[in-house]
C-alpha cells in the first residue's frame, strides 16, 4: 500500500464528537461536515486522522462514500 504524502492531515475528532474549543455544546451538523470534506478534497488533503474514541466519526465518514481520503486510525494496546 502506498501511503499518500501530505503536509496537512484533517483531524476527525471534532467531526464525530462534542469536541473542540468552538464546538462544546453539540455535535457538528452534517451540513458542516460535508462542507469540510469538500474543502479538504478541493485542497488536495488526502489523510484524515481518526480513532475509535472519536465517537461516530467513522460511521459519518463511510456514509459519505468518500474514496479520495485515506484514514489514519489510532488504536490502543493493553500493556
Short mmCIF file of C-alpha atoms in Angstrom, two decimals:
data_model
loop_
_atom_site.label_atom_id
_atom_site.label_comp_id
_atom_site.label_asym_id
_atom_site.label_seq_id
_atom_site.Cartn_x
_atom_site.Cartn_y
_atom_site.Cartn_z
CA UNK A 1 0.00 0.00 0.00
CA UNK A 2 1.32 3.40 -0.93
CA UNK A 3 0.79 5.97 1.83
CA UNK A 4 -0.13 9.42 0.49
CA UNK A 5 2.23 12.20 1.43
CA UNK A 6 0.69 15.36 2.75
CA UNK A 7 1.76 18.24 4.94
CA UNK A 8 -1.78 18.57 6.30
CA UNK A 9 -3.96 15.91 7.91
CA UNK A 10 -7.63 16.56 8.68
CA UNK A 11 -8.48 15.69 12.29
CA UNK A 12 -11.68 13.69 12.68
CA UNK A 13 -12.37 14.15 16.41
CA UNK A 14 -14.42 17.32 16.07
CA UNK A 15 -16.48 15.75 13.29
CA UNK A 16 -17.73 12.87 15.45
CA UNK A 17 -17.78 14.27 18.98
CA UNK A 18 -18.86 17.25 21.04
CA UNK A 19 -15.27 18.40 20.94
CA UNK A 20 -13.13 21.44 20.33
CA UNK A 21 -12.79 24.99 21.50
CA UNK A 22 -15.63 26.20 19.24
CA UNK A 23 -17.82 23.10 19.48
CA UNK A 24 -18.61 22.46 23.15
CA UNK A 25 -22.41 22.41 23.02
CA UNK A 26 -23.33 19.89 20.31
CA UNK A 27 -22.04 17.70 17.54
CA UNK A 28 -21.25 19.42 14.28
CA UNK A 29 -24.22 19.42 11.85
CA UNK A 30 -23.90 17.06 8.88
CA UNK A 31 -24.15 20.04 6.51
CA UNK A 32 -20.93 21.44 8.02
CA UNK A 33 -19.21 18.06 7.95
CA UNK A 34 -19.96 17.76 4.21
CA UNK A 35 -18.52 21.24 3.61
CA UNK A 36 -15.33 20.28 5.45
CA UNK A 37 -14.90 17.08 3.42
CA UNK A 38 -15.45 19.01 0.17
CA UNK A 39 -12.98 21.73 1.17
CA UNK A 40 -10.39 19.11 2.17
CA UNK A 41 -10.83 17.33 -1.17
CA UNK A 42 -10.51 20.60 -3.11
CA UNK A 43 -7.34 21.47 -1.17
CA UNK A 44 -5.85 18.05 -2.02
CA UNK A 45 -5.83 16.88 1.61
CA UNK A 46 -5.58 13.09 1.42
CA UNK A 47 -5.31 11.95 5.06
CA UNK A 48 -7.84 12.01 7.91
CA UNK A 49 -6.82 11.23 11.48
CA UNK A 50 -9.30 9.12 13.45
CA UNK A 51 -9.59 6.78 16.44
CA UNK A 52 -12.26 4.52 17.89
CA UNK A 53 -12.71 7.09 20.65
CA UNK A 54 -13.83 9.75 18.12
CA UNK A 55 -17.50 8.92 18.56
CA UNK A 56 -19.36 8.17 15.36
CA UNK A 57 -16.78 9.74 13.01
CA UNK A 58 -16.14 6.54 11.06
CA UNK A 59 -19.87 5.95 10.60
CA UNK A 60 -20.22 9.51 9.25
CA UNK A 61 -17.17 9.07 7.01
CA UNK A 62 -18.28 5.78 5.44
CA UNK A 63 -21.83 7.06 4.86
CA UNK A 64 -20.36 9.77 2.64
CA UNK A 65 -18.76 7.11 0.42
CA UNK A 66 -15.55 9.12 0.24
CA UNK A 67 -12.88 7.43 -1.83
CA UNK A 68 -10.38 10.27 -2.09
CA UNK A 69 -9.19 10.02 1.53
CA UNK A 70 -7.07 7.57 3.50
CA UNK A 71 -7.72 7.12 7.21
CA UNK A 72 -5.02 7.10 9.87
CA UNK A 73 -6.60 5.17 12.71
CA UNK A 74 -5.00 5.23 16.14
CA UNK A 75 -5.53 2.14 18.26
CA UNK A 76 -4.81 1.39 21.90
CA UNK A 77 -2.92 -1.68 23.09
CA UNK A 78 -3.15 -3.11 26.57
CA UNK A 79 0.23 -3.39 28.30
#
